[in-house]
Every structure is written in C-alpha cells, then in structure tokens.
CSV table of C-alpha atoms in Angstrom, one decimal:
chain,number,residue,atom,x,y,z
F,195,MET,CA,0.0,0.0,0.0
F,196,GLN,CA,1.3,3.4,-1.0
F,197,ILE,CA,-0.2,6.8,-0.1
F,198,PHE,CA,0.2,10.0,-2.1
F,199,LYS,CA,-0.9,13.6,-1.8
F,200,VAL,CA,-2.6,14.6,-5.1
F,201,GLY,CA,-4.3,17.5,-6.9
F,202,GLY,CA,-4.6,20.9,-5.3
F,203,ALA,CA,-2.2,20.2,-2.4
F,204,VAL,CA,0.6,19.4,-4.7
F,205,ARG,CA,-0.3,22.2,-7.2
F,206,ASP,CA,-0.5,25.0,-4.6
F,207,ARG,CA,2.7,23.9,-2.8
F,208,LEU,CA,4.6,24.1,-6.0
F,209,LEU,CA,3.1,27.5,-6.7
F,210,GLY,CA,4.2,28.7,-3.2
F,211,ILE,CA,0.7,29.5,-2.0
F,212,PRO,CA,-1.1,28.3,1.1
F,213,VAL,CA,-2.4,24.7,0.9
F,214,THR,CA,-6.0,24.5,2.2
F,215,ASP,CA,-7.3,21.1,1.1
F,216,VAL,CA,-5.3,17.9,1.1
F,217,ASP,CA,-6.5,15.0,-1.0
F,218,ARG,CA,-4.8,11.6,-0.7
F,219,VAL,CA,-4.9,8.5,-3.0
F,220,VAL,CA,-4.1,5.0,-1.8
F,221,VAL,CA,-2.5,2.7,-4.4
F,222,GLY,CA,-2.4,-1.1,-4.0
F,223,ALA,CA,-5.0,-1.5,-1.3
F,224,THR,CA,-8.5,-3.1,-1.0
F,225,THR,CA,-11.5,-1.9,0.9
F,226,GLU,CA,-11.0,-4.7,3.3
F,227,GLN,CA,-7.4,-3.7,4.0
F,228,MET,CA,-8.5,-0.1,4.7
F,229,VAL,CA,-11.2,-1.1,7.1
F,230,ALA,CA,-8.8,-3.5,8.9
F,231,GLN,CA,-6.5,-0.5,9.5
F,232,GLY,CA,-9.3,1.4,11.1
F,233,PHE,CA,-10.4,3.6,8.2
F,234,ARG,CA,-14.1,4.4,8.1
F,235,PRO,CA,-15.7,4.1,4.6
F,236,VAL,CA,-17.9,7.0,3.4
F,237,GLY,CA,-19.7,7.7,0.2
F,238,ALA,CA,-21.6,5.2,-1.9
F,239,ASP,CA,-20.3,6.2,-5.3
F,240,PHE,CA,-16.6,5.3,-4.9
F,241,PRO,CA,-14.3,4.1,-2.1
F,242,VAL,CA,-13.4,7.0,0.1
F,243,PHE,CA,-12.3,6.5,3.7
F,244,LEU,CA,-11.8,8.7,6.8
F,245,HIS,CA,-8.5,8.3,8.7
F,246,PRO,CA,-9.2,6.8,12.1
F,247,LYS,CA,-7.4,9.6,14.0
F,248,THR,CA,-7.3,12.7,11.8
F,249,GLY,CA,-10.7,12.3,10.0
F,250,GLU,CA,-9.0,13.2,6.7
F,251,GLU,CA,-10.1,11.7,3.4
F,252,TYR,CA,-8.2,8.9,1.7
F,253,ALA,CA,-9.5,7.5,-1.7
F,254,LEU,CA,-8.5,4.3,-3.3
F,255,ALA,CA,-6.9,4.7,-6.8
F,256,ARG,CA,-9.6,4.3,-9.4
F,257,THR,CA,-10.4,4.5,-13.1
F,258,GLU,CA,-13.7,5.8,-14.5
F,259,ARG,CA,-15.7,5.3,-17.6
F,260,LYS,CA,-18.5,7.4,-19.1
F,261,SER,CA,-21.8,5.6,-18.8
F,262,GLY,CA,-24.5,8.4,-19.1
F,263,ARG,CA,-25.1,12.1,-19.4
F,264,GLY,CA,-23.9,14.8,-17.1
F,265,TYR,CA,-21.5,15.0,-14.1
F,266,GLY,CA,-22.8,11.8,-12.5
F,267,GLY,CA,-22.8,9.7,-15.6
F,268,PHE,CA,-19.7,7.6,-14.7
F,269,THR,CA,-18.9,4.2,-13.5
F,270,PHE,CA,-15.8,3.8,-11.3
F,271,HIS,CA,-13.4,0.9,-10.9
F,272,ALA,CA,-11.2,0.7,-7.9
F,273,SER,CA,-8.8,-2.2,-7.2
F,274,PRO,CA,-5.2,-2.8,-6.0
F,275,ASP,CA,-4.2,-3.1,-9.7
F,276,VAL,CA,-5.0,0.5,-10.6
F,277,THR,CA,-1.8,2.4,-10.9
F,278,LEU,CA,-1.1,6.0,-9.7
F,279,GLU,CA,-0.8,7.1,-13.4
F,280,GLU,CA,-4.2,5.6,-14.2
F,281,ASP,CA,-5.7,7.4,-11.3
F,282,LEU,CA,-4.1,10.7,-12.3
F,283,ILE,CA,-5.1,10.6,-16.0
F,284,ARG,CA,-8.8,10.8,-15.1
F,285,ARG,CA,-8.3,14.2,-13.6
F,286,ASP,CA,-9.2,17.5,-15.3
F,287,LEU,CA,-6.1,19.6,-15.7
F,288,THR,CA,-2.4,18.7,-15.9
F,289,ILE,CA,-1.7,21.0,-12.9
F,290,ASN,CA,-4.1,18.9,-10.9
F,291,ALA,CA,-2.7,15.5,-12.1
F,292,MET,CA,0.5,15.5,-10.0
F,293,ALA,CA,1.2,13.4,-6.9
F,294,GLU,CA,3.9,13.4,-4.2
F,295,ASP,CA,4.8,11.0,-1.5
F,296,ASP,CA,5.7,11.9,2.1
F,297,GLN,CA,9.2,12.9,1.1
F,298,GLN,CA,7.7,15.3,-1.6
F,299,ASN,CA,9.0,13.1,-4.4
F,300,LEU,CA,6.9,14.3,-7.4
F,301,THR,CA,5.1,12.0,-9.8
F,302,ASP,CA,4.2,14.0,-12.8
F,303,PRO,CA,3.3,11.8,-15.8
F,304,TYR,CA,1.3,14.5,-17.7
F,305,HIS,CA,3.7,17.4,-17.4
F,306,GLY,CA,1.7,19.4,-14.8
F,307,GLN,CA,4.8,21.1,-13.4
F,308,ARG,CA,5.8,22.3,-16.9
F,309,ASP,CA,2.3,23.8,-17.4
F,310,LEU,CA,2.5,25.4,-13.9
F,311,GLU,CA,5.7,27.2,-14.9
F,312,ALA,CA,4.2,28.2,-18.3
F,313,ARG,CA,1.0,29.4,-16.5
F,314,ILE,CA,-1.2,27.2,-18.7
F,315,LEU,CA,-4.5,25.5,-17.8
F,316,ARG,CA,-4.4,22.4,-20.0
F,317,HIS,CA,-6.6,19.2,-20.0
F,318,VAL,CA,-5.0,15.9,-19.2
F,319,SER,CA,-6.6,13.7,-21.8
F,320,PRO,CA,-9.5,13.7,-24.3
F,321,ALA,CA,-11.6,12.2,-21.5
F,322,PHE,CA,-11.9,15.8,-20.2
F,323,ALA,CA,-14.8,16.2,-22.7
F,324,GLU,CA,-16.8,13.5,-20.9
F,325,ASP,CA,-17.6,15.6,-17.9
F,326,PRO,CA,-19.5,18.9,-18.5
F,327,LEU,CA,-18.8,20.2,-15.0
F,328,ARG,CA,-15.2,20.6,-16.1
F,329,VAL,CA,-16.2,23.6,-18.2
F,330,LEU,CA,-17.2,25.4,-15.0
F,331,ARG,CA,-14.2,24.1,-13.1
F,332,VAL,CA,-11.6,25.3,-15.6
F,333,ALA,CA,-13.3,28.7,-15.8
F,334,ARG,CA,-13.1,28.9,-12.0
F,335,PHE,CA,-9.4,28.0,-12.0
F,336,ALA,CA,-8.9,30.7,-14.6
F,337,ALA,CA,-10.5,33.2,-12.2
F,338,ARG,CA,-8.5,31.9,-9.2
F,339,TYR,CA,-5.1,32.0,-10.9
F,340,ALA,CA,-5.6,35.0,-13.3
F,341,SER,CA,-3.5,37.2,-11.1
F,342,LEU,CA,-0.6,34.8,-11.5
F,343,GLY,CA,-0.9,35.0,-15.3
F,344,PHE,CA,-2.6,31.7,-16.0
F,345,THR,CA,-4.6,31.3,-19.2
F,346,VAL,CA,-6.6,28.5,-20.8
F,347,ALA,CA,-4.8,26.5,-23.4
F,348,PRO,CA,-6.4,27.0,-26.9
F,349,GLU,CA,-7.0,23.2,-27.3
F,350,THR,CA,-8.6,23.0,-23.9
F,351,LEU,CA,-10.9,26.0,-24.7
F,352,GLU,CA,-11.8,24.2,-27.9
F,353,LEU,CA,-12.9,21.1,-26.0
F,354,MET,CA,-14.9,23.3,-23.6
F,355,ARG,CA,-16.5,24.8,-26.7
F,356,GLN,CA,-17.4,21.3,-28.0
F,357,LEU,CA,-18.9,20.4,-24.6
F,358,SER,CA,-20.9,23.6,-24.6
F,359,GLU,CA,-22.3,22.9,-28.0
F,360,SER,CA,-23.1,19.3,-27.2
F,361,GLY,CA,-26.0,20.0,-24.9
F,362,GLU,CA,-24.2,18.2,-22.0
F,363,LEU,CA,-24.2,21.3,-19.9
F,364,GLN,CA,-28.0,21.0,-19.6
F,365,ALA,CA,-27.5,17.7,-17.8
F,366,LEU,CA,-25.8,19.5,-14.8
F,367,THR,CA,-27.8,19.7,-11.7
F,368,ALA,CA,-28.6,23.1,-10.2
F,369,GLU,CA,-26.8,22.1,-7.0
F,370,ARG,CA,-23.5,21.2,-8.8
F,371,SER,CA,-23.6,24.3,-11.0
F,372,TRP,CA,-24.3,26.6,-8.1
F,373,LYS,CA,-21.4,25.1,-6.1
F,374,GLU,CA,-19.0,26.0,-8.9
F,375,ILE,CA,-20.6,29.4,-9.7
F,376,SER,CA,-20.6,30.5,-6.1
F,377,ARG,CA,-17.0,29.4,-5.5
F,378,ALA,CA,-15.9,31.2,-8.7
F,379,LEU,CA,-17.7,34.4,-7.8
F,380,MET,CA,-15.7,34.4,-4.5
F,381,GLU,CA,-12.3,34.2,-6.3
F,382,ASP,CA,-10.1,37.3,-6.6
F,383,GLN,CA,-11.1,37.9,-10.3
F,384,PRO,CA,-14.6,36.5,-10.8
F,385,GLN,CA,-15.1,38.5,-14.0
F,386,VAL,CA,-12.5,36.1,-15.6
F,387,PHE,CA,-14.9,33.2,-14.8
F,388,ILE,CA,-17.7,34.8,-16.8
F,389,GLN,CA,-15.3,35.8,-19.6
F,390,VAL,CA,-14.0,32.3,-20.0
F,391,LEU,CA,-17.5,30.9,-20.0
F,392,ARG,CA,-18.4,33.3,-22.7
F,393,ASP,CA,-15.2,32.5,-24.7
F,394,CYS,CA,-16.2,28.8,-25.0
F,395,GLY,CA,-19.9,29.4,-25.5
F,396,ALA,CA,-20.9,28.1,-22.1
F,397,LEU,CA,-22.4,31.4,-20.9
F,398,LYS,CA,-24.9,31.3,-23.7
F,399,GLU,CA,-26.0,27.9,-22.5
F,400,LEU,CA,-26.0,28.4,-18.8
F,401,MET,CA,-26.9,32.1,-18.4
F,402,PRO,CA,-28.2,33.4,-21.8
F,403,GLU,CA,-29.6,36.4,-19.9
F,404,VAL,CA,-26.1,37.5,-19.0
F,405,ASP,CA,-24.6,36.6,-22.4
F,406,ALA,CA,-27.3,38.8,-24.1
F,407,LEU,CA,-25.8,41.9,-22.4
F,408,PHE,CA,-22.6,41.8,-24.6
F,409,GLY,CA,-22.9,44.1,-27.5
F,410,VAL,CA,-25.8,46.1,-26.0
F,411,PRO,CA,-24.8,49.8,-25.8
F,412,GLN,CA,-25.5,52.2,-23.0
F,413,PRO,CA,-25.3,56.1,-22.9
F,414,GLU,CA,-21.6,57.0,-23.0
F,415,VAL,CA,-22.2,60.0,-20.7
F,416,HIS,CA,-23.0,57.5,-17.9
F,417,HIS,CA,-21.1,54.5,-19.2
F,418,PRO,CA,-17.8,55.4,-20.9
F,419,GLU,CA,-17.3,51.6,-21.5
F,420,ILE,CA,-20.6,51.7,-23.5
F,421,ASP,CA,-21.0,47.9,-23.7
F,422,THR,CA,-23.4,46.5,-21.0
F,423,GLY,CA,-21.6,43.1,-20.9
F,424,LEU,CA,-18.2,44.8,-20.3
F,425,HIS,CA,-19.9,47.0,-17.6
F,426,THR,CA,-21.2,43.8,-15.9
F,427,LEU,CA,-17.7,42.3,-15.9
F,428,SER,CA,-16.3,45.6,-14.4
F,429,VAL,CA,-18.9,45.7,-11.7
F,430,LEU,CA,-18.0,42.1,-10.7
F,431,GLU,CA,-14.3,43.0,-10.7
F,432,GLN,CA,-15.0,45.9,-8.3
F,433,SER,CA,-17.1,43.7,-6.0
F,434,ALA,CA,-14.0,41.4,-5.6
F,435,LEU,CA,-11.6,44.3,-5.2
F,436,HIS,CA,-13.8,45.6,-2.4
F,437,LYS,CA,-14.2,42.2,-0.7
F,438,GLN,CA,-17.9,42.0,-1.1
F,439,PRO,CA,-19.8,38.9,0.1
F,440,LEU,CA,-21.4,36.4,-2.2
F,441,THR,CA,-24.8,38.0,-2.0
F,442,VAL,CA,-23.5,41.2,-3.4
F,443,ARG,CA,-21.4,39.6,-6.1
F,444,TRP,CA,-24.4,37.6,-7.3
F,445,ALA,CA,-26.5,40.8,-7.4
F,446,CYS,CA,-23.7,42.6,-9.3
F,447,LEU,CA,-23.8,39.9,-12.0
F,448,LEU,CA,-27.6,40.1,-12.5
F,449,HIS,CA,-28.4,43.7,-11.8
F,450,ASP,CA,-28.7,44.9,-15.4
F,451,LEU,CA,-30.4,41.9,-17.1
F,452,GLY,CA,-33.3,44.1,-18.2
F,453,LYS,CA,-31.0,45.9,-20.6
F,454,GLY,CA,-30.8,42.7,-22.7
F,455,LEU,CA,-34.5,43.1,-23.5
F,456,THR,CA,-34.4,46.7,-24.7
F,457,PRO,CA,-35.4,46.9,-28.4
F,458,GLU,CA,-32.5,48.0,-30.6
F,459,GLU,CA,-34.4,51.0,-31.8
F,460,GLU,CA,-34.4,52.3,-28.3
F,461,TRP,CA,-30.6,51.9,-27.7
F,462,PRO,CA,-28.6,53.3,-26.0
F,463,ARG,CA,-31.4,54.2,-23.5
F,464,HIS,CA,-32.9,51.5,-21.3
F,465,ILE,CA,-36.1,52.9,-19.9
F,466,ALA,CA,-37.6,50.9,-17.1
F,467,HIS,CA,-34.9,48.2,-17.4
F,468,GLU,CA,-35.1,47.8,-13.6
F,469,HIS,CA,-38.6,46.3,-13.9
F,470,THR,CA,-38.2,44.4,-17.1
F,471,GLY,CA,-35.2,42.7,-15.7
F,472,LEU,CA,-37.0,41.2,-12.6
F,473,LYS,CA,-38.4,38.2,-14.5
F,474,LEU,CA,-35.0,37.4,-15.9
F,475,ILE,CA,-33.3,37.7,-12.4
F,476,LYS,CA,-36.0,35.5,-11.0
F,477,ALA,CA,-35.4,32.9,-13.8
F,478,VAL,CA,-31.7,32.8,-13.2
F,479,ASN,CA,-32.2,32.5,-9.4
F,480,GLU,CA,-34.5,29.6,-9.8
F,481,ARG,CA,-32.4,27.8,-12.5
F,482,PHE,CA,-29.4,27.5,-10.1
F,483,LYS,CA,-31.5,27.3,-6.9
F,484,ALA,CA,-29.4,30.2,-5.4
F,485,PRO,CA,-29.7,30.6,-1.7
F,486,LYS,CA,-32.6,32.7,-0.5
F,487,ASP,CA,-30.4,35.6,0.6
F,488,CYS,CA,-28.7,35.7,-2.8
F,489,GLN,CA,-32.1,35.6,-4.6
F,490,GLU,CA,-33.7,38.3,-2.5
F,491,LEU,CA,-30.7,40.7,-2.8
F,492,ALA,CA,-30.4,40.2,-6.6
F,493,LEU,CA,-34.1,41.1,-7.1
F,494,LEU,CA,-33.9,44.1,-4.8
F,495,VAL,CA,-30.8,45.5,-6.4
F,496,GLY,CA,-32.3,44.9,-9.9
F,497,LYS,CA,-35.4,46.8,-8.9
F,498,TYR,CA,-33.9,49.7,-6.9
F,499,HIS,CA,-30.3,50.3,-8.0
F,500,THR,CA,-31.2,53.4,-9.9
F,501,HIS,CA,-33.0,54.7,-6.8
F,502,CYS,CA,-29.7,54.4,-4.9
F,503,HIS,CA,-27.8,56.3,-7.6
F,504,ARG,CA,-30.4,59.1,-7.4
F,505,ALA,CA,-30.6,58.9,-3.6
F,506,LEU,CA,-29.8,62.6,-3.1
F,507,GLU,CA,-32.7,63.7,-5.4
F,508,LEU,CA,-35.3,61.4,-3.9
F,509,LYS,CA,-38.3,62.9,-2.1
F,510,ALA,CA,-38.7,61.9,1.5
F,511,SER,CA,-41.7,59.8,0.7
F,512,THR,CA,-39.8,57.8,-2.0
F,513,LEU,CA,-36.9,57.5,0.5
F,514,LEU,CA,-39.3,56.0,3.1
F,515,GLU,CA,-40.8,53.6,0.5
F,516,LEU,CA,-37.3,52.4,-0.3
F,517,LEU,CA,-36.4,51.8,3.3
F,518,GLN,CA,-39.7,50.0,3.9
F,519,SER,CA,-39.0,47.7,0.9
F,520,PHE,CA,-35.8,46.6,2.6
F,521,ASP,CA,-37.2,46.3,6.1
F,522,VAL,CA,-34.2,48.3,7.4
F,523,TYR,CA,-35.6,48.2,10.9
F,524,ARG,CA,-35.3,44.4,11.3
F,525,ARG,CA,-32.8,43.6,8.5
F,526,PRO,CA,-30.2,46.4,8.4
F,527,GLN,CA,-27.5,44.1,6.9
F,528,ARG,CA,-29.5,43.5,3.7
F,529,PHE,CA,-29.8,47.3,3.2
F,530,GLU,CA,-26.0,47.6,3.7
F,531,GLU,CA,-25.4,44.9,1.1
F,532,PHE,CA,-27.7,46.7,-1.3
F,533,ILE,CA,-25.7,49.9,-0.9
F,534,GLY,CA,-22.5,47.9,-1.5
F,535,ALA,CA,-23.8,46.4,-4.7
F,536,CYS,CA,-25.0,49.9,-6.0
F,537,GLU,CA,-21.6,51.4,-5.2
F,538,MET,CA,-19.9,48.6,-7.2
F,539,ASP,CA,-22.3,49.4,-10.0
F,540,ALA,CA,-21.2,53.0,-9.9
F,541,ARG,CA,-17.5,52.1,-9.8
F,542,GLY,CA,-17.7,49.5,-12.5
F,543,ARG,CA,-17.4,52.1,-15.3
F,544,LYS,CA,-14.4,52.8,-17.4
F,545,GLY,CA,-12.2,55.5,-15.8
F,546,LEU,CA,-14.7,56.1,-12.9
F,547,GLU,CA,-13.5,53.2,-10.6
F,548,GLN,CA,-12.1,55.6,-8.0
F,549,ARG,CA,-14.8,58.2,-7.9
F,550,SER,CA,-16.6,58.9,-4.6
F,551,TYR,CA,-20.1,57.6,-4.0
F,552,PRO,CA,-21.8,60.0,-1.5
F,553,GLN,CA,-25.1,58.2,-2.0
F,554,ALA,CA,-23.9,55.4,0.3
F,555,ASP,CA,-23.4,57.5,3.4
F,556,TYR,CA,-26.5,59.6,2.6
F,557,LEU,CA,-28.7,56.4,2.5
F,558,ARG,CA,-27.0,55.1,5.7
F,559,GLY,CA,-27.9,58.3,7.4
F,560,ALA,CA,-31.5,58.2,6.1
F,561,ALA,CA,-31.9,54.6,7.4
F,562,GLN,CA,-30.6,55.7,10.8
F,563,ALA,CA,-32.9,58.7,11.0
F,564,ALA,CA,-35.9,56.4,10.3
F,565,ARG,CA,-34.8,53.8,12.8
F,566,GLU,CA,-34.5,56.4,15.6
F,567,VAL,CA,-38.2,57.2,15.5
F,568,ALA,CA,-39.4,55.8,18.8
F,569,VAL,CA,-42.6,53.6,19.0
F,570,GLN,CA,-43.2,54.1,22.8
F,571,PRO,CA,-44.5,57.7,22.6
F,572,LEU,CA,-47.1,56.6,20.0
F,573,LEU,CA,-48.2,53.7,22.2
F,574,GLU,CA,-48.6,56.2,25.0
F,575,LYS,CA,-50.8,58.3,22.8
F,576,GLY,CA,-53.1,55.3,22.4
F,577,PHE,CA,-52.2,54.2,18.9
F,578,LYS,CA,-52.5,50.5,18.2
F,579,GLY,CA,-52.9,48.1,15.3
F,580,PRO,CA,-53.0,49.5,11.8
F,581,GLU,CA,-53.3,53.1,13.3
F,582,LEU,CA,-50.0,52.6,15.0
F,583,GLY,CA,-48.4,51.6,11.7
F,584,GLU,CA,-49.7,54.7,10.0
F,585,ALA,CA,-48.6,56.9,12.8
F,586,LEU,CA,-45.1,55.4,12.8
F,587,LYS,CA,-45.0,55.9,9.0
F,588,ARG,CA,-45.9,59.6,9.5
F,589,GLU,CA,-43.2,60.1,12.1
F,590,ARG,CA,-40.6,58.5,10.0
F,591,LEU,CA,-41.6,60.6,7.0
F,592,LYS,CA,-41.2,63.7,9.2
F,593,ALA,CA,-37.8,62.5,10.4
F,594,LEU,CA,-36.7,61.9,6.8
F,595,LYS,CA,-37.8,65.4,5.7
F,596,ALA,CA,-35.8,66.9,8.6
F,597,TYR,CA,-32.8,64.7,7.6
F,598,LYS,CA,-33.1,65.9,3.9
F,599,ASP,CA,-33.3,69.5,5.0
F,600,LYS,CA,-30.2,69.2,7.2
F,601,ALA,CA,-28.3,67.3,4.5
F,602,SER,CA,-29.0,69.9,1.8
F,603,ALA,CA,-28.4,72.9,4.1
C-alpha cells in the first residue's frame, strides 16, 4: 500500500501559495485492508475513507468510464491493480494531475509542473470532454489564478466549446452548477470566470440572460465603457476588489439583465430596465437554486439600484418607501449589502473606478434617521394596530424630511 498527496495540495505547494485542502490517494489497497486498519468508509459512489485519527479523506486509486449524461454519468473501478498514473489521467487539468509521497518526491506523468511554470491550464486527456462540470471548473481555476498570469490552453478551450455545443451542460444539476458558480464568484477575479465561459460558448447555454448583455450599448455619458456586458464584468471585478460577500457579487452579476431586453431602436437608452429585468433575475435565481439571501438581494438590487444612484434627489416619501421595501428596521445588513452592490455598479465604469459615492453614506444616514423614531410615545398616545403603523410611518416621514433639509443645508 502506498499513499500519495494529489491534486490541489501538490499544485499549490509548487506555486508557493497556502495549501487549504489535502486529497490523498491510496495505491495497491483493497476496501477490506483499509477497514482492517481502522479507516471508516464514506460515500456510496466510490471508495473513500476517513482516517481513524485525523478524520482526513483517503480515496482508493480508481479509473472511471463514461456511462451516461452529465456529471454523475460515470462508473468507477477501484482495485489494487489500478496504478497512480491511471488514477491521475482521469483528472481534469495537468496541474491537478500530479502526486507526491511523504518525502515530496513528485510523480508528474502528464507534465503538470511544466504547465505550472508556463502558467497554462491544459486538460490531461481527451476524456476531459466526458464531464460537463469541467467547463465550470476550468473557468473557476482561470479566475483563481488569473493574477498569476494563467490562461486556458487553446486546445482546452476548444474542448470546452465542443462540450458547450453538445447540450451536455443542460445535464448538470442546479446544485452542482451553483457550487462551482458560487466558488468562482468568490475568487479574486470573478469576472474572468464569466469571460472564459463566454469565450467557450458556455455562458450562452448556462446564463443566456447575461450573455445577451454583450454588444448592447448604454449612454456614453453615464457609461464610458458603453457595452453592457463589459460593464457587468467591471462591476463584478469591483465587487471582488472591495471584498464584497457572495450575495453582493451575485446581485452585481444580475443587476442589469433588463437591458438585454431593450429593443434595438431604443438603444442606448434603457427605460424601465429595472422592472423588465426582474423576471430574468427570477429565472436565473430559480435555475441555479441560489440561496434565499442571494435571490432576495439580486431582485432588490435589480429593482432599486437606480433609486440608490439618485438617492440625493429622492423625495422623503420615496426614500421612506425604499427603506420600507428593505425592512431596514429588522434587516439592516441587507440594506447595507444593497448599498454595497450599488456602489460597485457606480464604480464599474471605465475611468470612474475611484470616484466617490456620497449616496452610500446619505442612505445610511436616512436609514438611521428612520430607525431612531421611537414607538413608545405613539403607544402612550393610544395608537395600536393599523393606526400605530400609519402613525409610525408619518413620524418616520417627518424624520426623513428633517434629515433631507439638514443634508442639503
């Protein structure tokens, strides 16, 4: 029995970056031998075991064969006869198909170290095209390592294009897709993920609503970059630069979907795109079964982002309506994330990345003014039920008018 570290642990050590996950492969062992040594079997699909002391995962070396559509359409074969090289060849990229023993002796049959040095993401074998999830994975790795200069090999991008055109992407489950998308959005350069998906035709298959934004012009006075798709990439880039959470990054990706529905004769204006985009945002949310907080923020940002940009001009009554829509009294964090997404939208414009966004603090102040209206004096005056709600609304409106007067003085 031989044990090797494989995949990301080897790759990241060679790159000189922190190793977070350690995967191990066991060569020359049977399930019975693993159990006899105290390893606990987990997973029904293939033989993976938990170490009796550390709880870390160890997988028997295995081969796999395509047996159906999608990510799960494979049969696995594990036995003591399977070699390390046979296990490594089933992996996606050469930089993930390296192994090392406890003395850090490298096994690199598919030239992963060479591709690491050349900063290339290259598939290991033609079997790459059997797993549609790998399209998303490669795009995610491109986003993760873009800052190190990594690019996708042309022949790998071509295989990704063939996969995208084959219809296999439609066989991916919402859960598997969301896992890759959400991880990619949290990388340092999530816009690279979207760009790579677009380059291989996968964006059109997975998110046609986002793909439709490319080539759609916006007024140059507000958007020097003009192209709505490029603007979306820039907004996503800003969200990563400013360390925004996943909810904000998801909202940034979807905020302008309505512009893809504007008739060409109305270009470059996009009247009421906030409302026309809501059905598209809802469709994308549901397609990937995004978490509830991501779904809610994406819809709210889509609907109200132009309100945020015009915050200083809003009437007190409109301001109150906005605050009520976000339930800022019980859910202050969601409103803060909304402001963050809108600021990213404002900064995601060519040459305007560093400009100030006074609307952010103005809205924070407005929310605070509304929150400070006390309920107790109204209760003491005898208000209750719906009447209390109306009285509270009147007092908050009064507070917002006073806030606006003070801010503009």
